[in-house]
Coordinates of C-alpha atoms and ligand atoms in Angstrom, one line a residue:
M1 CA 60.2 19.1 95.5
A2 CA 62.9 18.4 93.0
F3 CA 62.3 19.9 89.6
L4 CA 64.0 17.1 87.6
A5 CA 62.3 13.7 87.6
E6 CA 63.6 11.0 89.7
R7 CA 64.1 8.8 86.7
L8 CA 66.8 11.1 85.4
G9 CA 69.0 10.1 88.4
R10 CA 69.1 6.5 87.1
I11 CA 70.9 7.2 83.9
K12 CA 74.0 8.9 82.5
P13 CA 74.6 10.6 79.2
S14 CA 76.0 8.2 76.6
P15 CA 79.7 7.8 77.3
T16 CA 80.5 7.1 73.7
I17 CA 79.0 10.4 72.6
A18 CA 80.9 12.0 75.5
V19 CA 84.2 10.8 74.2
T20 CA 83.5 11.9 70.6
T21 CA 82.4 15.3 71.8
R22 CA 85.5 15.7 74.0
A23 CA 87.8 14.7 71.0
R24 CA 86.0 17.2 68.8
E25 CA 86.4 20.0 71.5
L26 CA 90.1 19.2 71.9
R27 CA 90.6 19.3 68.1
A28 CA 88.7 22.6 67.9
A29 CA 91.0 24.0 70.5
G30 CA 94.0 23.2 68.3
H31 CA 95.1 19.8 69.7
D32 CA 96.2 17.0 67.5
V33 CA 93.6 14.3 68.4
I34 CA 92.8 11.1 66.6
G35 CA 89.2 10.1 67.5
L36 CA 88.6 6.4 67.7
G37 CA 85.4 6.8 69.6
A38 CA 82.8 7.2 66.9
G39 CA 80.3 4.5 66.2
E40 CA 79.8 5.4 62.6
P41 CA 81.4 4.4 59.2
D42 CA 83.8 7.0 57.8
F43 CA 82.4 6.2 54.3
D44 CA 79.8 8.5 52.7
T45 CA 76.2 7.7 52.0
P46 CA 76.0 6.1 48.5
D47 CA 75.1 8.5 45.7
P48 CA 71.9 6.7 44.6
V49 CA 70.6 7.0 48.2
K50 CA 71.4 10.8 48.2
E51 CA 69.7 11.1 44.8
A52 CA 66.6 9.4 46.1
A53 CA 66.4 11.9 48.9
I54 CA 66.8 14.8 46.5
A55 CA 64.1 13.4 44.3
A56 CA 61.8 13.0 47.3
I57 CA 62.2 16.6 48.2
R58 CA 61.5 17.7 44.6
A59 CA 58.5 15.5 44.5
G60 CA 57.1 17.2 47.6
Q61 CA 57.5 14.3 49.9
T62 CA 57.9 16.8 52.7
K63 CA 54.8 16.1 54.9
Y64 CA 54.0 13.9 57.8
T65 CA 54.0 10.2 57.0
A66 CA 52.2 7.3 58.7
V67 CA 53.6 7.0 62.2
G68 CA 55.2 3.6 61.6
G69 CA 56.6 4.4 58.2
T70 CA 55.6 4.9 54.6
P71 CA 54.0 2.0 52.7
E72 CA 57.0 2.1 50.3
L73 CA 59.6 1.8 53.1
K74 CA 57.6 -0.9 54.9
A75 CA 57.4 -2.9 51.7
A76 CA 61.2 -2.5 51.2
I77 CA 61.8 -3.7 54.8
A78 CA 59.5 -6.7 54.4
A79 CA 61.4 -7.6 51.3
K80 CA 64.7 -7.2 53.1
F81 CA 63.6 -9.4 56.0
K82 CA 62.5 -12.1 53.5
R83 CA 65.5 -11.9 51.3
D84 CA 68.3 -11.7 53.9
N85 CA 66.7 -13.5 56.9
G86 CA 64.0 -15.7 55.6
L87 CA 61.5 -13.9 57.9
D88 CA 57.9 -13.0 56.9
Y89 CA 56.7 -9.7 58.4
A90 CA 53.6 -8.1 57.1
P91 CA 53.5 -4.3 57.0
K92 CA 51.5 -4.1 60.2
Q93 CA 54.3 -6.1 61.9
I94 CA 56.9 -3.5 60.9
I95 CA 57.8 -0.1 62.5
V96 CA 60.2 2.6 61.3
G97 CA 61.7 5.0 63.8
A98 CA 64.3 7.7 63.9
G99 CA 67.1 5.2 64.2
G100 CA 67.3 1.8 65.7
K101 CA 67.8 3.6 69.0
Q102 CA 64.3 5.0 68.9
V103 CA 62.8 1.7 67.9
L104 CA 64.6 -0.1 70.8
F105 CA 63.4 2.7 73.1
N106 CA 59.8 2.4 72.0
A107 CA 59.9 -1.4 72.6
I108 CA 61.3 -1.0 76.1
L109 CA 59.0 1.8 77.1
A110 CA 56.0 -0.2 75.7
T111 CA 56.8 -3.4 77.7
V112 CA 59.1 -2.9 80.7
E113 CA 57.4 -2.1 84.0
D114 CA 58.8 -1.4 87.5
G115 CA 60.8 -4.5 88.6
D116 CA 60.9 -6.2 85.2
Q117 CA 64.2 -7.7 84.4
V118 CA 66.0 -7.4 81.0
I119 CA 69.0 -9.6 80.4
V120 CA 71.9 -7.7 78.8
P121 CA 75.1 -9.7 78.0
A122 CA 78.3 -7.6 78.6
P123 CA 80.1 -6.0 77.0
Y124 CA 77.0 -4.3 75.9
W125 CA 76.0 -1.3 73.7
V126 CA 75.9 1.5 76.2
S127 CA 72.3 2.5 75.7
Y128 CA 70.6 -0.8 76.7
P129 CA 70.9 -0.7 80.5
D130 CA 70.0 3.0 80.6
M131 CA 66.9 2.5 78.5
V132 CA 65.8 -0.2 80.8
L133 CA 66.5 1.9 83.9
L134 CA 64.5 4.8 82.4
A135 CA 61.5 2.5 82.0
G136 CA 61.8 1.4 85.6
G137 CA 63.2 -2.0 84.8
E138 CA 66.3 -3.8 86.1
P139 CA 69.1 -4.6 83.7
V140 CA 70.5 -8.0 84.5
V141 CA 74.0 -7.9 83.2
V142 CA 75.6 -11.2 82.2
E143 CA 79.3 -10.9 81.8
T144 CA 80.8 -12.9 79.0
S145 CA 84.5 -13.7 78.8
E146 CA 87.1 -13.2 76.2
D147 CA 87.9 -16.9 76.3
N148 CA 84.3 -17.5 75.0
G149 CA 84.8 -14.9 72.3
F150 CA 82.7 -12.4 74.3
R151 CA 79.7 -14.6 73.6
M152 CA 77.1 -15.6 76.2
R153 CA 76.9 -19.4 76.8
P154 CA 73.5 -21.2 77.1
E155 CA 74.3 -22.0 80.8
D156 CA 75.0 -18.3 81.5
L157 CA 71.6 -17.4 80.0
E158 CA 69.8 -20.2 81.9
R159 CA 71.2 -18.9 85.2
A160 CA 70.2 -15.3 84.5
I161 CA 66.5 -16.1 83.8
T162 CA 64.1 -15.5 86.6
P163 CA 60.2 -15.3 86.8
R164 CA 60.7 -11.5 86.4
T165 CA 62.7 -11.7 83.1
K166 CA 60.9 -10.0 80.3
W167 CA 63.5 -9.7 77.6
L168 CA 66.9 -10.8 76.5
I169 CA 68.7 -8.2 74.3
L170 CA 71.0 -10.0 72.0
N171 CA 73.3 -7.9 69.7
S172 CA 75.3 -9.8 67.0
P173 CA 77.7 -8.6 65.7
S174 CA 78.3 -6.7 68.9
N175 CA 79.1 -3.2 69.6
P176 CA 81.6 -3.0 71.3
S177 CA 83.3 -6.4 70.9
G178 CA 82.6 -7.2 67.3
A179 CA 81.8 -10.7 68.4
A180 CA 79.1 -12.5 66.4
Y181 CA 77.1 -15.7 67.1
S182 CA 77.2 -18.5 64.6
R183 CA 74.0 -20.4 63.7
D184 CA 75.0 -23.2 66.1
E185 CA 75.6 -20.8 68.9
L186 CA 72.3 -19.1 68.4
K187 CA 70.6 -22.5 68.2
A188 CA 72.1 -23.4 71.6
L189 CA 70.7 -20.2 73.1
A190 CA 67.4 -20.8 71.4
E191 CA 67.1 -24.2 73.1
V192 CA 67.1 -22.4 76.4
L193 CA 64.7 -19.7 75.3
V194 CA 62.0 -22.1 73.8
R195 CA 61.6 -23.7 77.2
R196 CA 61.3 -20.3 79.0
R197 CA 58.2 -19.1 77.3
H198 CA 57.8 -15.8 79.3
V199 CA 61.1 -14.5 77.9
W200 CA 61.0 -12.3 74.8
V201 CA 64.0 -11.5 72.6
M202 CA 65.2 -8.3 71.1
A203 CA 67.6 -9.2 68.4
D204 CA 69.7 -6.2 67.6
D205 CA 71.1 -6.9 64.1
M206 CA 72.4 -3.4 63.4
Y207 CA 75.8 -4.7 62.1
E208 CA 74.4 -7.6 60.1
K209 CA 76.0 -6.5 56.9
I210 CA 79.5 -5.9 58.4
V211 CA 81.0 -9.4 58.8
Y212 CA 84.3 -10.8 57.7
D213 CA 86.1 -14.0 56.8
N214 CA 83.0 -15.7 55.3
F215 CA 81.1 -15.4 58.6
V216 CA 77.5 -16.2 57.9
F217 CA 75.1 -13.9 59.7
T218 CA 71.9 -15.4 61.1
T219 CA 69.3 -14.0 63.6
L220 CA 67.3 -15.8 66.3
A221 CA 63.8 -15.8 64.8
E222 CA 65.4 -17.3 61.7
V223 CA 67.3 -20.0 63.5
E224 CA 64.4 -21.0 65.7
P225 CA 61.0 -20.3 64.2
G226 CA 59.5 -21.2 67.6
L227 CA 60.8 -17.8 68.8
Y228 CA 59.2 -15.8 66.0
E229 CA 56.1 -15.0 68.1
R230 CA 58.2 -13.4 70.9
T231 CA 61.1 -11.9 69.0
L232 CA 61.6 -8.3 67.9
T233 CA 64.1 -8.2 65.1
V234 CA 65.7 -4.8 65.0
N235 CA 67.9 -3.4 62.2
G236 CA 68.6 -0.1 60.5
V237 CA 70.4 1.6 57.7
S238 CA 72.9 3.6 59.8
K239 CA 75.9 1.2 59.7
A240 CA 75.6 -0.8 56.5
Y241 CA 74.6 2.1 54.3
A242 CA 76.7 4.8 56.1
M243 CA 73.5 6.7 57.0
T244 CA 73.9 7.5 60.7
G245 CA 72.7 11.1 60.2
W246 CA 69.6 10.2 58.3
R247 CA 68.1 8.5 61.4
I248 CA 66.3 5.5 60.1
G249 CA 65.9 2.3 62.0
Y250 CA 63.2 -0.4 61.9
A251 CA 61.9 -3.6 63.5
G252 CA 59.7 -6.5 62.7
G253 CA 57.8 -8.3 65.3
P254 CA 54.4 -9.5 66.6
E255 CA 51.6 -7.2 65.6
A256 CA 50.4 -6.3 69.1
L257 CA 53.9 -5.2 70.2
I258 CA 54.4 -3.2 67.0
Q259 CA 51.1 -1.5 67.5
A260 CA 52.1 -0.6 71.1
M261 CA 55.4 0.8 69.9
D262 CA 53.5 2.8 67.2
S263 CA 51.3 4.3 70.0
I264 CA 54.3 5.5 71.9
Q265 CA 56.0 6.9 68.8
S266 CA 52.7 8.7 67.8
Q267 CA 53.0 10.7 71.1
S268 CA 56.7 11.5 70.8
T269 CA 58.2 12.1 67.4
T270 CA 55.4 10.9 65.1
N271 CA 57.3 9.7 62.1
A272 CA 60.9 9.4 61.0
A273 CA 61.8 12.1 58.5
S274 CA 59.9 11.6 55.2
I275 CA 63.0 12.4 53.1
S276 CA 65.1 9.9 55.1
Q277 CA 62.5 7.3 54.6
A278 CA 62.6 7.8 50.8
A279 CA 66.4 7.5 51.0
A280 CA 66.1 4.3 53.0
V281 CA 63.8 2.7 50.4
E282 CA 66.6 3.2 47.8
A283 CA 69.2 1.9 50.3
L284 CA 67.3 -1.4 50.9
N285 CA 66.0 -1.9 47.3
G286 CA 69.0 -0.6 45.4
D287 CA 72.3 -2.0 44.4
Q288 CA 74.1 -3.6 47.3
D289 CA 77.4 -4.0 45.5
F290 CA 79.2 -1.2 47.4
I291 CA 79.0 -3.1 50.7
K292 CA 81.6 -5.7 49.6
P293 CA 84.5 -3.3 48.9
R294 CA 83.7 -1.3 52.1
N295 CA 83.8 -4.5 54.1
A296 CA 87.1 -5.4 52.5
A297 CA 88.5 -2.0 53.6
F298 CA 87.2 -2.5 57.1
K299 CA 88.7 -6.0 57.3
K300 CA 92.1 -4.7 56.2
R301 CA 92.0 -2.1 59.0
R302 CA 90.7 -4.7 61.5
D303 CA 93.6 -7.0 60.8
M304 CA 96.2 -4.1 61.0
V305 CA 94.8 -2.8 64.3
V306 CA 94.6 -6.3 65.9
R307 CA 98.2 -7.0 64.8
R308 CA 99.6 -3.7 66.0
L309 CA 97.8 -3.8 69.3
N310 CA 99.0 -7.4 70.0
E311 CA 102.5 -6.1 69.5
V312 CA 102.1 -3.7 72.4
P313 CA 103.3 -5.2 75.7
G314 CA 100.4 -5.0 78.2
L315 CA 97.6 -5.2 75.6
T316 CA 96.0 -8.2 74.0
C317 CA 93.3 -8.1 71.2
R318 CA 91.0 -10.8 69.9
T319 CA 90.0 -10.8 66.2
P320 CA 86.3 -10.0 66.0
E321 CA 83.9 -11.5 63.4
G322 CA 82.1 -8.3 62.6
A323 CA 81.2 -4.6 63.1
F324 CA 84.0 -2.0 63.0
Y325 CA 85.2 -2.2 66.6
V326 CA 87.9 -4.1 68.5
Y327 CA 87.8 -4.6 72.2
P328 CA 91.3 -5.0 73.5
S329 CA 92.2 -6.0 77.0
C330 CA 94.4 -3.6 79.0
A331 CA 94.7 -5.9 82.0
G332 CA 98.5 -5.8 81.5
V333 CA 98.7 -2.1 82.2
I334 CA 96.5 -2.0 85.3
G335 CA 98.6 -1.0 88.4
K336 CA 101.2 0.8 86.3
T337 CA 102.1 4.5 86.8
T338 CA 102.1 7.3 84.3
P339 CA 105.2 9.6 83.9
E340 CA 103.2 12.2 85.9
G341 CA 102.8 9.7 88.8
K342 CA 99.2 8.8 88.3
T343 CA 98.2 5.1 88.9
I344 CA 96.3 3.3 86.1
A345 CA 93.7 1.6 88.2
T346 CA 90.9 1.2 85.6
S347 CA 90.4 1.2 81.9
E348 CA 89.1 4.7 82.3
D349 CA 92.5 5.9 83.7
Y350 CA 94.2 4.2 80.7
A351 CA 91.8 5.9 78.2
T352 CA 92.5 9.3 79.9
H353 CA 96.2 8.6 79.7
L354 CA 95.9 7.9 76.0
L355 CA 93.9 11.1 75.3
E356 CA 96.1 13.4 77.5
S357 CA 99.5 12.1 76.6
V358 CA 99.2 11.2 72.9
G359 CA 95.9 12.5 71.8
V360 CA 94.1 9.2 71.0
A361 CA 90.5 9.1 72.0
V362 CA 89.1 5.6 72.8
V363 CA 86.2 4.5 75.0
H364 CA 86.9 2.8 78.3
G365 CA 85.5 -0.6 79.0
T366 CA 83.5 0.4 82.1
A367 CA 81.1 2.1 79.8
F368 CA 80.3 -1.3 78.2
G369 CA 80.1 -3.3 81.5
L370 CA 83.2 -5.4 81.1
D371 CA 86.6 -4.4 82.3
P372 CA 89.6 -3.9 81.9
Y373 CA 89.1 -3.4 78.2
F374 CA 88.6 -0.5 75.9
R375 CA 86.9 0.0 72.5
I376 CA 88.5 1.2 69.4
S377 CA 86.4 2.1 66.4
Y378 CA 88.4 1.4 63.2
A379 CA 86.0 3.2 61.0
T380 CA 88.6 5.8 60.2
S381 CA 91.3 6.2 57.6
D382 CA 94.2 3.7 57.4
A383 CA 96.7 6.5 58.0
A384 CA 94.9 7.7 61.2
L385 CA 94.7 4.2 62.5
E386 CA 98.4 3.5 61.8
E387 CA 99.4 6.7 63.6
A388 CA 97.0 6.0 66.5
C389 CA 98.6 2.5 67.0
T390 CA 102.0 4.0 67.0
R391 CA 100.9 6.6 69.6
I392 CA 99.2 3.9 71.7
R393 CA 102.4 1.9 71.7
R394 CA 104.4 5.0 72.8
A395 CA 101.9 6.0 75.6
T396 CA 101.8 2.4 76.9
A397 CA 105.6 2.0 76.8
A398 CA 105.8 5.2 78.9
L399 CA 104.0 3.5 81.8
N400 CA 106.1 2.1 84.7
Ligands
PLP1 C1 74.4 -2.2 68.8 C2 73.7 -0.9 68.3 N1 72.3 -0.9 68.2 C3 71.7 0.1 67.8 C4 72.3 1.3 67.4 C5 71.5 2.4 67.0 O1 71.8 2.9 65.7 P1 70.9 4.0 65.0 O2 70.0 4.6 66.0 O3 71.8 4.9 64.3 O4 70.0 3.2 64.0 C6 73.7 1.4 67.5 C7 74.4 2.6 67.2 O5 75.5 2.8 67.6 C8 74.4 0.2 67.9 O6 75.7 0.2 68.0

């Protein structure tokens, strides 16, 4: 009898975390490595948020909290949903977890059974398919195309739905492509979904606040109130407030689903850290003015990276609407050979070449289900990005 559970064989460790870890190891060993793999802002958590956490510690807020979150944080989340998304969620329709990742995991574990299908548009955030597989479900990957801006079309969605479909996971703006759906595009998807009443929607709005060029963010339950009763709207403070290490994510949704997620969390981690919850209250209720200049800095980097990558023969890069990633195509280098005589057959080979020849760590597109592409996170300094683009150009020019 095997010691490890069969379910472990269905998943792989997160490839994005693997790239970040590898870059860190190489750097520790004295190599000059520029890491463009990390999915977190390089900015610091705002001072008022830190102060709120320190005050919470001093005030003795160091005990277990209610499983689904403190009343103060739930109130702040309800106010945020109303203010930003026009959505009404009562406290019992809200859950707080240790990151959006735990919230999504709770939802999938609470609902997905053997054989259930979950539609995941590709390129996707690496964790969705593996969470579904762990729960015994079947991820149904719907490839999008660069020509459609990496957005799923209504007809693609329609085709993917079967009687066994339980969820659609829709992430906008997207990790890894940065693509975001406009109100009209969401409305067109909603028209399919309102007719298919057995399909629920997980709207992953983690990058809601990080959009550019006057893009107006909207979410499915807002665009189509008819979907409110079967939509879980997921968000968090990790990206907008540069709070990845604090581990706070949350969701609003139908009460019965939230209660089921609460039950699961009560038997795993109980509550998200009390101090982090106090910090998140300040993040959501406090001054939001710092977001604008940070987005302006991200936009400047996005524009520079897109321009520099498009100057590299063999690469093409679309300008994304949001998040802090670009997802360039490396189709033009597939089939070429490195100076060491290795053939670049996949985006993974290309990423390995970039890391080994010029010390630039990117994540290969196979990890995100759409190839031949790779992901660059531009949440790093302008100087590091400029240097990384120069090195990418050099490494790519060295291919024959
Ligand atoms: C699309 C998407 N959803 C959810 C998460 C989870 O974020 P966290 O667990 O830090 O809230 C991430 C983090 O990388 C993400 O990119």
